[in-house]
Structure formats: structure tokens, C-alpha cells
């Protein structure tokens, strides 16, 4: 059965998505659509946020107490749900960012020597 | 729940908002509104899925799935009430039997004494040339208490019985006569009032104060809160209650639970013959180790002390030393028989679990398609397996609850398990947290045992996944039944083992009851044991002949005699005397040997039917003032006068020369299983006792004679009570009571096991018949006779039965050594027991196969072939 593999891939995506949401909200409160748009724009459309995972991720962050949700009024004067980074979320972002840096660095170090060995 | 609900409502709004924004963005990009909305929806994807995923963030998934499983299991069980009832009842019997036996075992062998630090308590044993016994003399006890430094305290006690509120025979209570420091040594604080103390309770002036047990206080004195200082009536005297012991405290021995404590010096029997002598060893002694003392240290100090006493008092203490056994170890003596019982009852549980496993598996086979459908619809195999486990857990929890309730109910009859005359003697069997924990563990074990196969089955189906069509093969070899076949064969084997062991106990019991006892068991003999004779104005020597004579005049009475004790009337009611035998060299330089004795009236031997082998029995001429005489047992005669010339010789009680006038055949004294030992009979008139029994030989039914004896006695009694009314038959039953109890318990358990095994066997054969109905139809249509069809299934059952019986027989033979020590007069490989067990199980098993096989032969070929 392939469910196990799927789940692992999903897990990785979720973790990354969580980090990106937190980073986006560092700039200020935003509603769901704006968060998705911001991630897509800032990654120059490389990353497409799947709506299927955006909302579960948002709710997971709320449950962990890293972001909060409140009613607000948007730019065109419509009521909307605004997500805001909490103090705990801010700290978590720092932790997650440094973790990500380490992970990215490690993966890079593994990949680069492998290339050179292959050539020699 | 409410937070989750609120979050989900927010989510709805948020998703609508998101789609609207996306639509607007699309319109801004120049799409037509209709298309813009469609594109937005398409981009968002499956709204329901998103909602579901988000919902899962807020839920405890496993808990919800568990709840789903439980609800599903309840639905499944409710849909098959027959199946559920059989499974629950089977498990209830298995778990109930286990918790019942555990309750008993816990009471007699496991539960620590409810005293302070029982591990620091030591029981004192005396090792003398006569052997090792738990009785010491009062002076020895007193010296040890004063001088052995390793003990912080030492207490002496002995068991006795009293009658509460006099004449009422049903209110016999077991008492302990104790030394003043008894409660202090055990570390037991009173619930009300006070216990004894050396300061308050020594000296001649102190009153007859008693401490009563919580049980007695509650059951007989209605829990009277003002009981302290009140007087209660005990056999022939009044006593003041000074304290109530805490709940569950019943003395230092769980098997001899005491309900009342009085001081040794105040016990009536000591007003007559205070046992000050060092030779009079009849006190149990319990010591508490000092805080800084170790067991070995106490042992060596006690050893040295024993040697010092032996030198100081060579007359009584020669070659005598003291030993200590930790209380916790002493309790362990009941462990072997307890383990045997637990093992047997464990087999019952195993059989019950195998049955339920078989039932579950049969049903799982029937639900193969359903499982496959569920697997195809996306249920993981873990989920399917968990579902099977949940169902098993539900079943065994129900079974456990019913079983525990059953045990609780059964325990209210615990007194009925005791012999009638000893009903007051029941150990304190109670069910508390320990019993609940045990029952819960057994239930858990039962769950695992009974669901293992069906969980595995579900796992395999989940793995196979495919939705195969129904098996169309004609030759159904039944591979899938292998697990069930094994279980049923195992059950048959277990039944054979259990049946054999219960038959072994039955045969031991029969042997023990039907062997020569040295008196005539066919006679209608009744013994009235009298207590409190000491309180009478007349001496027993004067009183007993008069009562015997009056009783002889009653209708239906043939003859009456009297004696000090009735043969077989229980351990501890005997008496012994030190005797020296001129011309016989005793081992180790002893001058005297202690020999058990009875005192009897003229005509005793003829009446009870003990034959006189040589010489004569007592006559009325053997009075208090004539030559003192004795009749000795055959074993005693052969040991000390091997030439066969005992009659006419003298033995010495102290300085008194006593003439041997007769030799009687060996008679059982306390237990029908004992080996013959030297024994003596003295004329009742020549010895002074405070106890006696009137023995009546009736020539008609016993009941009317007993009631007229009672009436006669009460007309006549002077502060005395009838302690027991025994018949020879009842005494033989009492003396073999342990065997009967074991036979009954193991017998009931093995019948239960056999019954469960047969149900299991029936289930297997019935299932095979059911699943092969079509094949049977075809066979019948092709011309097979009903007899042939029947034969096929009978043969199938027979194979299982034979395999099981063979294995069972082998194990029973191998395990026989384990029960050998509990048997009497037969070998553990007793061929008759084995043959009967095998025969009974085989016949019953074949019957269990025959019923479903007969149904197979009645199959209508037309109906089965039309199916589908």
C-alpha cells in the first residue's frame, strides 16, 4: 500500500508550509487568500499553495497556539477572518527558520560533493 | 467540542471568502464572471475534503475511531444475541471461576496478615526428640520473652472454642487465649476500647476482660457502639468486653480466624490444671524481631538460649532447641495446593478462551466478504484488526463483569463450603482491590487469547484485499479450519487432564473413607461432646455415668458409654501423657515418652466396635480406688513388647505403676489417613478431666434419638453446653474434608472445562457441516446415503477427539507427579481413573459430533442445489 509514502510526503509539505505561513504573517495579519497569494508572489510563482493543505495547516497552527484568528474588515470593507502571529508563533518561527537553514545547508553539502565525485 | 464547532463555522466563512476573492481576482484578470467563479472553485479543489482534513486537525482521531469501533462492535453483538450470549457466558464462567479461586487462594496463602510489619514476625517452633512442633511450654515462652534480646516482644496463645450466649449451639466461636502482650507484639491497635496490657491485666484481681473481633461485634452484637464495658455470656461464665479489634484482624493465623481473645490466665481450663510445667507444650508462640536484629542473629541467639535451657532443665528440655520461621514463609505452606487449584482453573480459562476464539473465527469466516468489502473501501488492515480486537475486548469485558458479579454472589455462600460443624471457621475471604485487579488482568489475558486468531484473520483478509467470489470448489479441504481444529483438539486434551485429576481426587476420597478405621462404622453411633463440665457441681466422673444411664433409657437407644473423646473428633482434641516403660531403652537417654491417650468407660470397646486382641476391656470393677489399669493399642504392644507378652506388664505414669490389662486393635485417632501410632486407653473413673463425650448406640434412625438426647440433656444440664453432636459418619466426612473439598472444586472445574470443550467441538463440526451444505446436497443427489454422509462428519470429529485424547493422556501421565502429594492410597497413573476420564470424554465428544452430523444427513439436496 502506498498510503504510507504519501503521508510522509505530505508531512514534509505541511512542515514547510507551516514555516512559510508563519514567515508571511510576520509582516502583519492577513486573511487566508492573502496568505496564499503572498506565498505565491514572494516565491515568484514557483510554489503553488494547495488550498487543500492551506486550511488544515492554518488550523493546526491555531491549535498549537502559534497564530490566532479574529474577525476583521478587509481593504474593500468586507468582513473576513484575519490570521495573526502570536508571541509563541514568533519564537517558533525563529526556531523553525534556524532548523530549516541547518537542514538546507546539510542537504546542500551532501549534494555538492556527490556531484564532484561523479565527475572525477 | 464547542471550540471545534466554532472553528469549523469560521472555516466555512473563510472558504466562501477565499473563493469570492479568487473570483474577483479572476474577473480583474478579464475573465467573464461565470467562468471566473468556475475557475476559482476548480483551483480550490474539493471543499468537503478540505473541511474534513481541517476537522481532523481538531479531533483525536484514534479516540473517535475507537468510539466508532465500539459502536460498531456493539451493533454487531446486538445483531447476534445468541452468539453474544454464548461468548459472554463462556468467558464469564472462565473469568468467574478464576477470580473465585483467586479469592480463596488470596485469603489462605497470599494476603499478608493485617498486622504491623508481618515480615518481622516469627513463629516459634520447638525441636525435640519427638519432632518439630509449633507448641512450646509457658515457662519456656516466658524465659524467651524475658531473655532473648533479638526479639522486641514475644506472645503466646492457643486456640479454643467458646459458646456465646450459652445453650445456643449455633453460636460457637473460635477464640484465642493469649498472653497480655499479644496485641502489642502483633502491633494491632483496637478500634474501640483497649487491648490487654501487662500493667492492667496481671495480678489476681483483674477481671475477665475480652477483646472481640470486628466481625463478631458486627454480626452478633449488632455493632453496639456502647459495647465497651458490657458483659457477654461465654460458656459457663460472664466476661466483660474491654475492646473491639480493627476490621479484618482475626488473629495470627488466617486459617484459624479468631473472633474473641481472652487472657491465658483467665481461661477456664486453667482454673483446674494450670499448665505451669515445662513438659506441657501447648502454646503457639509468635515473636517480633527487634528493629536492629536480623533473622540469622535471632536464630543463633535462640539456639544458644535453647541449649542453656536444656542444661538447666534436663528433665524436660533435653535435646530440645527452638527454631523460628518467618510469618511470611509459614503462610507459603498453602501455596502448593493453591497453585494446583490455580493451574486447574487456568485450564478452564484456556478452554473458555479457545471456545470464544473458535466462535469469533467461525463468524469471521462468515464475514469474509464483508471484511473484503471494507478493505476495498479503504479500511486499512490495522483498522480491521483493531476492529476485531475491540469486539473481543467488549466481549471479555462483559464476560469479566458478569463473572466477577457471579463470584461476588458465590462468595456469600462461602460458609456453605465448610463442614457444618466448622462453619464458624471460615477464613476471611473478601473481595477488594486485589481481587478486582486480578479479575481485570484475567479479562485482559482472555481478550488477547480469544481474539488472537480473529485479529490475525482480519489482518490477512485486509492484506489479501481482493473481492473473490464465493468458493465454488467442491472439495473444500478446510485449511482455514486448522487453527480451530488445533484449538478443539487442545480443549479435548485439557478436558482429559482435568477429568483425570478430579477422578484421582475422587478415588483418594473413596479410599480414605472406606478403609478400616478400627471401629464399627455401620453402627448408628452418636457422640455428645460436653463443654463446661468444670462449672458443674458434680465431677464429670459422677455426672457422665448418670447422664449415660438416663440416655440408655430413651426409646431407640441400644447402649450408652462415655469417654474423654470420640475417635476422629478433630485434631487437637487429644491428650497425651509422659510414660516410662520399665525394661525398654528409649532413644537418646530419655526417661519418658509421650503417648496419646483416651479415657473410656466400661463397655466402650464393645460399643464402638474396637476389637480387644488380647486380655480384657475395662469393667465397673476398675474404679478410682482399685489398681490403675490401661489398655494399649496393638502398635504400642508390638513396639515395646515385641515378644507379644504385653498383658500383665506395668508401665509408669510418674511414679504410679499401671497394669496393662488388654491390647486393642489400632483405631484411627484424628484422621482416617494417619499411620498407626502407640495409643492408650485409661478407665474414665481413674483420671480427672473437665471434658467428656456421651456415646450412644441407637438401633433406629438417628434424628429422633438425637433430639430426645438433647431434651434429656437440657433438663439435666448445670451450666454446661453440648459442644458437638457427631455421628461416626459425619466424623469420617470431617476428617477427609480437605480431600472432598479438593475433589469437589476440581471436579466442578473439570466438568465446566469438559462442557466448554464439548461446546467448542460441537461448534466446529456444526460449522463444517454448515459450510459444506452444498457439497452434502450434491453428494446426496448423486446417491450417497444419509449414513455415509453422517459417517464423513463423525469421522472428522473423531479424528480431532482421538488426537486430543492421546495428547491429554500423555500430559496427564507426565503431570501426574505434580498431584501425587495430594492423593491418598492411589498412584497418579491410576489406570482406572485414566480409563474413566478417557472413556467419559470420548463418549461425550462423539455425541457432540453426532448432533451436527445427523443434521447434515437431513439436508434436502433440492433446496441446497437451488441456492443462488
Tab-separated table of N, CA, C and O in Angstrom, chain A residues 1 10 31-34 36-37 40 48-63 69 71 74-76 78-83, chain B residues 3 7-11 13-22 24-25 29 43-45 49-50 53-54 56-60 375 379-381 462:
chain	number	residue	atom	x	y	z
A	1	UNK	N	0.838	-1.215	0.000
A	1	UNK	CA	0.000	0.000	0.000
A	1	UNK	C	0.864	1.252	0.000
A	1	UNK	O	1.922	1.279	0.610
A	10	UNK	N	3.429	14.265	2.422
A	10	UNK	CA	2.511	15.271	2.926
A	10	UNK	C	3.084	15.937	4.173
A	10	UNK	O	3.037	17.139	4.339
A	31	UNK	N	-5.674	37.608	5.731
A	31	UNK	CA	-6.679	36.548	5.596
A	31	UNK	C	-6.152	35.456	4.698
A	31	UNK	O	-5.117	35.610	4.034
A	32	UNK	N	-6.865	34.330	4.654
A	32	UNK	CA	-6.389	33.115	4.003
A	32	UNK	C	-5.948	33.341	2.567
A	32	UNK	O	-4.848	32.934	2.153
A	33	UNK	N	-6.790	34.016	1.786
A	33	UNK	CA	-6.493	34.244	0.380
A	33	UNK	C	-5.215	35.040	0.210
A	33	UNK	O	-4.362	34.723	-0.616
A	34	UNK	N	-5.081	36.065	1.095
A	34	UNK	CA	-3.902	36.928	1.013
A	34	UNK	C	-2.635	36.134	1.337
A	34	UNK	O	-1.594	36.337	0.709
A	36	UNK	N	-2.089	32.901	0.836
A	36	UNK	CA	-1.764	32.064	-0.311
A	36	UNK	C	-1.128	32.898	-1.419
A	36	UNK	O	-0.100	32.536	-1.995
A	37	UNK	N	-1.752	34.044	-1.702
A	37	UNK	CA	-1.246	34.924	-2.760
A	37	UNK	C	0.168	35.394	-2.432
A	37	UNK	O	1.058	35.398	-3.282
A	40	UNK	N	2.760	32.725	-3.018
A	40	UNK	CA	2.986	32.517	-4.452
A	40	UNK	C	3.810	33.655	-5.058
A	40	UNK	O	4.768	33.430	-5.801
A	48	UNK	N	3.196	26.739	-5.521
A	48	UNK	CA	1.745	26.881	-5.604
A	48	UNK	C	1.146	26.339	-4.312
A	48	UNK	O	1.364	25.189	-3.953
A	49	UNK	N	0.440	27.202	-3.612
A	49	UNK	CA	-0.168	26.734	-2.359
A	49	UNK	C	-1.449	25.976	-2.674
A	49	UNK	O	-2.370	26.526	-3.276
A	50	UNK	N	-1.468	24.721	-2.301
A	50	UNK	CA	-2.701	23.951	-2.485
A	50	UNK	C	-3.693	24.334	-1.412
A	50	UNK	O	-3.376	24.295	-0.231
A	51	UNK	N	-4.905	24.710	-1.872
A	51	UNK	CA	-5.908	25.116	-0.892
A	51	UNK	C	-6.216	23.948	0.041
A	51	UNK	O	-6.520	24.125	1.202
A	52	UNK	N	-6.090	22.756	-0.518
A	52	UNK	CA	-6.386	21.542	0.255
A	52	UNK	C	-5.522	21.422	1.492
A	52	UNK	O	-5.903	20.804	2.469
A	53	UNK	N	-4.315	22.041	1.422
A	53	UNK	CA	-3.469	21.933	2.605
A	53	UNK	C	-3.369	23.233	3.382
A	53	UNK	O	-2.959	23.230	4.530
A	54	UNK	N	-3.789	24.353	2.747
A	54	UNK	CA	-3.677	25.652	3.438
A	54	UNK	C	-4.519	25.681	4.707
A	54	UNK	O	-4.011	26.013	5.783
A	55	UNK	N	-5.790	25.287	4.590
A	55	UNK	CA	-6.673	25.428	5.749
A	55	UNK	C	-6.341	24.471	6.884
A	55	UNK	O	-6.279	24.882	8.041
A	56	UNK	N	-6.077	23.180	6.574
A	56	UNK	CA	-5.633	22.316	7.670
A	56	UNK	C	-4.388	22.872	8.350
A	56	UNK	O	-4.283	22.844	9.573
A	57	UNK	N	-3.455	23.435	7.558
A	57	UNK	CA	-2.229	23.976	8.147
A	57	UNK	C	-2.544	25.152	9.062
A	57	UNK	O	-2.030	25.244	10.179
A	58	UNK	N	-3.415	26.059	8.589
A	58	UNK	CA	-3.780	27.213	9.414
A	58	UNK	C	-4.369	26.754	10.750
A	58	UNK	O	-4.004	27.251	11.817
A	59	UNK	N	-5.270	25.758	10.660
A	59	UNK	CA	-5.929	25.306	11.880
A	59	UNK	C	-4.978	24.582	12.814
A	59	UNK	O	-5.099	24.668	14.036
A	60	UNK	N	-3.998	23.892	12.202
A	60	UNK	CA	-3.011	23.230	13.034
A	60	UNK	C	-2.202	24.262	13.811
A	60	UNK	O	-1.911	24.100	14.989
A	61	UNK	N	-1.867	25.381	13.128
A	61	UNK	CA	-1.094	26.438	13.788
A	61	UNK	C	-1.912	27.101	14.892
A	61	UNK	O	-1.374	27.449	15.945
A	62	UNK	N	-3.244	27.243	14.638
A	62	UNK	CA	-4.112	27.832	15.673
A	62	UNK	C	-4.118	26.913	16.888
A	62	UNK	O	-3.987	27.334	18.037
A	63	UNK	N	-4.269	25.612	16.608
A	63	UNK	CA	-4.355	24.646	17.701
A	63	UNK	C	-3.083	24.667	18.549
A	63	UNK	O	-3.132	24.523	19.777
A	69	UNK	N	-6.812	33.796	15.392
A	69	UNK	CA	-7.722	34.223	14.325
A	69	UNK	C	-8.736	35.203	14.913
A	69	UNK	O	-9.143	35.070	16.063
A	71	UNK	N	-11.998	38.308	13.725
A	71	UNK	CA	-12.768	38.977	12.670
A	71	UNK	C	-12.120	40.314	12.357
A	71	UNK	O	-11.597	40.979	13.249
A	74	UNK	N	-11.670	43.907	5.660
A	74	UNK	CA	-10.607	43.937	4.660
A	74	UNK	C	-10.586	45.274	3.934
A	74	UNK	O	-11.449	46.128	4.136
A	75	UNK	N	-9.626	45.431	3.008
A	75	UNK	CA	-9.401	46.695	2.309
A	75	UNK	C	-10.663	47.189	1.604
A	75	UNK	O	-11.021	48.349	1.707
A	76	UNK	N	-11.434	46.246	0.982
A	76	UNK	CA	-12.656	46.687	0.311
A	76	UNK	C	-13.886	46.605	1.225
A	76	UNK	O	-14.991	46.323	0.798
A	78	UNK	N	-14.915	44.492	3.527
A	78	UNK	CA	-15.717	43.288	3.729
A	78	UNK	C	-15.198	42.548	4.953
A	78	UNK	O	-14.018	42.565	5.252
A	79	UNK	N	-16.146	41.917	5.625
A	79	UNK	CA	-15.738	41.162	6.813
A	79	UNK	C	-14.932	39.924	6.392
A	79	UNK	O	-15.246	39.294	5.397
A	80	UNK	N	-13.861	39.630	7.130
A	80	UNK	CA	-13.057	38.454	6.801
A	80	UNK	C	-12.363	37.956	8.064
A	80	UNK	O	-12.282	38.661	9.070
A	81	UNK	N	-11.865	36.684	7.990
A	81	UNK	CA	-11.088	36.117	9.102
A	81	UNK	C	-9.638	36.518	8.919
A	81	UNK	O	-9.046	36.295	7.860
A	82	UNK	N	-9.080	37.151	9.945
A	82	UNK	CA	-7.678	37.547	9.883
A	82	UNK	C	-6.824	36.661	10.777
A	82	UNK	O	-7.163	36.430	11.926
A	83	UNK	N	-5.737	36.162	10.207
A	83	UNK	CA	-4.799	35.352	10.986
A	83	UNK	C	-3.637	36.210	11.395
A	83	UNK	O	-3.149	37.036	10.626
B	3	UNK	N	-15.346	24.525	20.879
B	3	UNK	CA	-14.305	25.263	20.187
B	3	UNK	C	-14.154	24.747	18.767
B	3	UNK	O	-14.055	25.505	17.809
B	7	UNK	N	-14.650	26.787	15.348
B	7	UNK	CA	-13.579	26.847	14.342
B	7	UNK	C	-14.101	26.381	12.988
B	7	UNK	O	-13.731	26.925	11.946
B	8	UNK	N	-14.954	25.364	12.997
B	8	UNK	CA	-15.448	24.843	11.732
B	8	UNK	C	-16.411	25.828	11.065
B	8	UNK	O	-16.428	25.959	9.840
B	9	UNK	N	-17.190	26.554	11.894
B	9	UNK	CA	-18.059	27.585	11.303
B	9	UNK	C	-17.227	28.696	10.681
B	9	UNK	O	-17.513	29.187	9.583
B	10	UNK	N	-16.179	29.097	11.406
B	10	UNK	CA	-15.248	30.103	10.876
B	10	UNK	C	-14.686	29.649	9.549
B	10	UNK	O	-14.570	30.427	8.601
B	11	UNK	N	-14.356	28.345	9.503
B	11	UNK	CA	-13.735	27.801	8.298
B	11	UNK	C	-14.672	27.940	7.104
B	11	UNK	O	-14.252	28.362	6.018
B	13	UNK	N	-16.960	30.141	6.584
B	13	UNK	CA	-16.975	31.543	6.165
B	13	UNK	C	-15.699	31.881	5.415
B	13	UNK	O	-15.722	32.515	4.367
B	14	UNK	N	-14.593	31.371	5.942
B	14	UNK	CA	-13.286	31.656	5.364
B	14	UNK	C	-13.175	31.107	3.947
B	14	UNK	O	-12.629	31.756	3.052
B	15	UNK	N	-13.706	29.874	3.770
B	15	UNK	CA	-13.605	29.263	2.449
B	15	UNK	C	-14.448	30.044	1.439
B	15	UNK	O	-13.991	30.321	0.313
B	16	UNK	N	-15.680	30.428	1.847
B	16	UNK	CA	-16.518	31.242	0.951
B	16	UNK	C	-15.786	32.522	0.566
B	16	UNK	O	-15.721	32.903	-0.584
B	17	UNK	N	-15.182	33.142	1.573
B	17	UNK	CA	-14.435	34.383	1.393
B	17	UNK	C	-13.309	34.187	0.390
B	17	UNK	O	-13.115	34.961	-0.539
B	18	UNK	N	-12.598	33.078	0.575
B	18	UNK	CA	-11.451	32.774	-0.276
B	18	UNK	C	-11.891	32.658	-1.738
B	18	UNK	O	-11.291	33.244	-2.633
B	19	UNK	N	-12.987	31.918	-1.929
B	19	UNK	CA	-13.438	31.691	-3.302
B	19	UNK	C	-13.914	32.990	-3.944
B	19	UNK	O	-13.644	33.265	-5.119
B	20	UNK	N	-14.576	33.816	-3.146
B	20	UNK	CA	-15.029	35.105	-3.671
B	20	UNK	C	-13.860	35.975	-4.123
B	20	UNK	O	-13.860	36.553	-5.196
B	21	UNK	N	-12.847	36.021	-3.261
B	21	UNK	CA	-11.668	36.804	-3.606
B	21	UNK	C	-11.011	36.303	-4.878
B	21	UNK	O	-10.632	37.079	-5.758
B	22	UNK	N	-10.885	34.983	-4.967
B	22	UNK	CA	-10.268	34.388	-6.135
B	22	UNK	C	-11.078	34.740	-7.389
B	22	UNK	O	-10.510	35.080	-8.426
B	24	UNK	N	-12.985	37.376	-7.767
B	24	UNK	CA	-12.725	38.787	-8.069
B	24	UNK	C	-11.418	38.976	-8.809
B	24	UNK	O	-11.328	39.688	-9.797
B	25	UNK	N	-10.369	38.268	-8.297
B	25	UNK	CA	-9.056	38.345	-8.940
B	25	UNK	C	-9.152	37.926	-10.401
B	25	UNK	O	-8.601	38.586	-11.291
B	29	UNK	N	-8.608	39.885	-13.894
B	29	UNK	CA	-7.723	39.469	-14.978
B	29	UNK	C	-8.458	39.425	-16.315
B	29	UNK	O	-7.862	39.100	-17.318
B	43	UNK	N	-9.796	25.788	-8.774
B	43	UNK	CA	-8.495	25.956	-8.141
B	43	UNK	C	-8.523	25.518	-6.674
B	43	UNK	O	-7.563	24.933	-6.173
B	44	UNK	N	-9.673	25.804	-6.049
B	44	UNK	CA	-9.752	25.452	-4.620
B	44	UNK	C	-9.756	23.947	-4.417
B	44	UNK	O	-9.172	23.427	-3.475
B	45	UNK	N	-10.422	23.286	-5.326
B	45	UNK	CA	-10.453	21.823	-5.189
B	45	UNK	C	-11.669	21.351	-4.417
B	45	UNK	O	-12.684	22.030	-4.364
B	49	UNK	N	-13.330	17.795	1.176
B	49	UNK	CA	-12.079	17.177	1.588
B	49	UNK	C	-11.279	18.119	2.483
B	49	UNK	O	-10.741	17.717	3.522
B	50	UNK	N	-11.227	19.403	2.048
B	50	UNK	CA	-10.512	20.400	2.845
B	50	UNK	C	-11.119	20.491	4.234
B	50	UNK	O	-10.425	20.497	5.266
B	53	UNK	N	-10.189	17.427	6.256
B	53	UNK	CA	-8.798	17.454	6.725
B	53	UNK	C	-8.639	18.420	7.880
B	53	UNK	O	-7.907	18.158	8.842
B	54	UNK	N	-9.319	19.576	7.744
B	54	UNK	CA	-9.216	20.567	8.810
B	54	UNK	C	-9.872	20.051	10.095
B	54	UNK	O	-9.371	20.244	11.200
B	56	UNK	N	-10.036	17.055	11.027
B	56	UNK	CA	-9.165	16.082	11.672
B	56	UNK	C	-8.115	16.753	12.544
B	56	UNK	O	-7.668	16.172	13.534
B	57	UNK	N	-7.727	17.995	12.147
B	57	UNK	CA	-6.759	18.723	12.962
B	57	UNK	C	-7.290	18.886	14.378
B	57	UNK	O	-6.553	18.820	15.351
B	58	UNK	N	-8.607	19.065	14.466
B	58	UNK	CA	-9.211	19.352	15.764
B	58	UNK	C	-9.694	18.123	16.522
B	58	UNK	O	-10.257	18.250	17.593
B	59	UNK	N	-9.551	16.961	15.956
B	59	UNK	CA	-10.124	15.801	16.644
B	59	UNK	C	-9.030	14.837	17.078
B	59	UNK	O	-7.936	14.823	16.532
B	60	UNK	N	-9.347	14.062	18.075
B	60	UNK	CA	-8.465	12.979	18.464
B	60	UNK	C	-8.864	11.793	17.615
B	60	UNK	O	-9.805	11.076	17.939
B	375	UNK	N	-12.237	-3.596	3.322
B	375	UNK	CA	-10.847	-3.370	2.941
B	375	UNK	C	-10.781	-2.634	1.612
B	375	UNK	O	-10.001	-1.690	1.427
B	379	UNK	N	-10.568	0.669	4.273
B	379	UNK	CA	-10.203	0.408	5.659
B	379	UNK	C	-8.843	-0.268	5.658
B	379	UNK	O	-8.645	-1.271	4.970
B	380	UNK	N	-7.887	0.286	6.400
B	380	UNK	CA	-6.554	-0.315	6.468
B	380	UNK	C	-6.642	-1.616	7.235
B	380	UNK	O	-7.567	-1.842	8.006
B	381	UNK	N	-5.632	-2.480	7.033
B	381	UNK	CA	-5.713	-3.757	7.750
B	381	UNK	C	-5.542	-3.546	9.252
B	381	UNK	O	-6.060	-4.305	10.051
B	462	UNK	N	-7.398	-8.266	5.190
B	462	UNK	CA	-7.054	-6.911	4.789
B	462	UNK	C	-5.911	-6.920	3.786
B	462	UNK	O	-5.869	-6.152	2.843
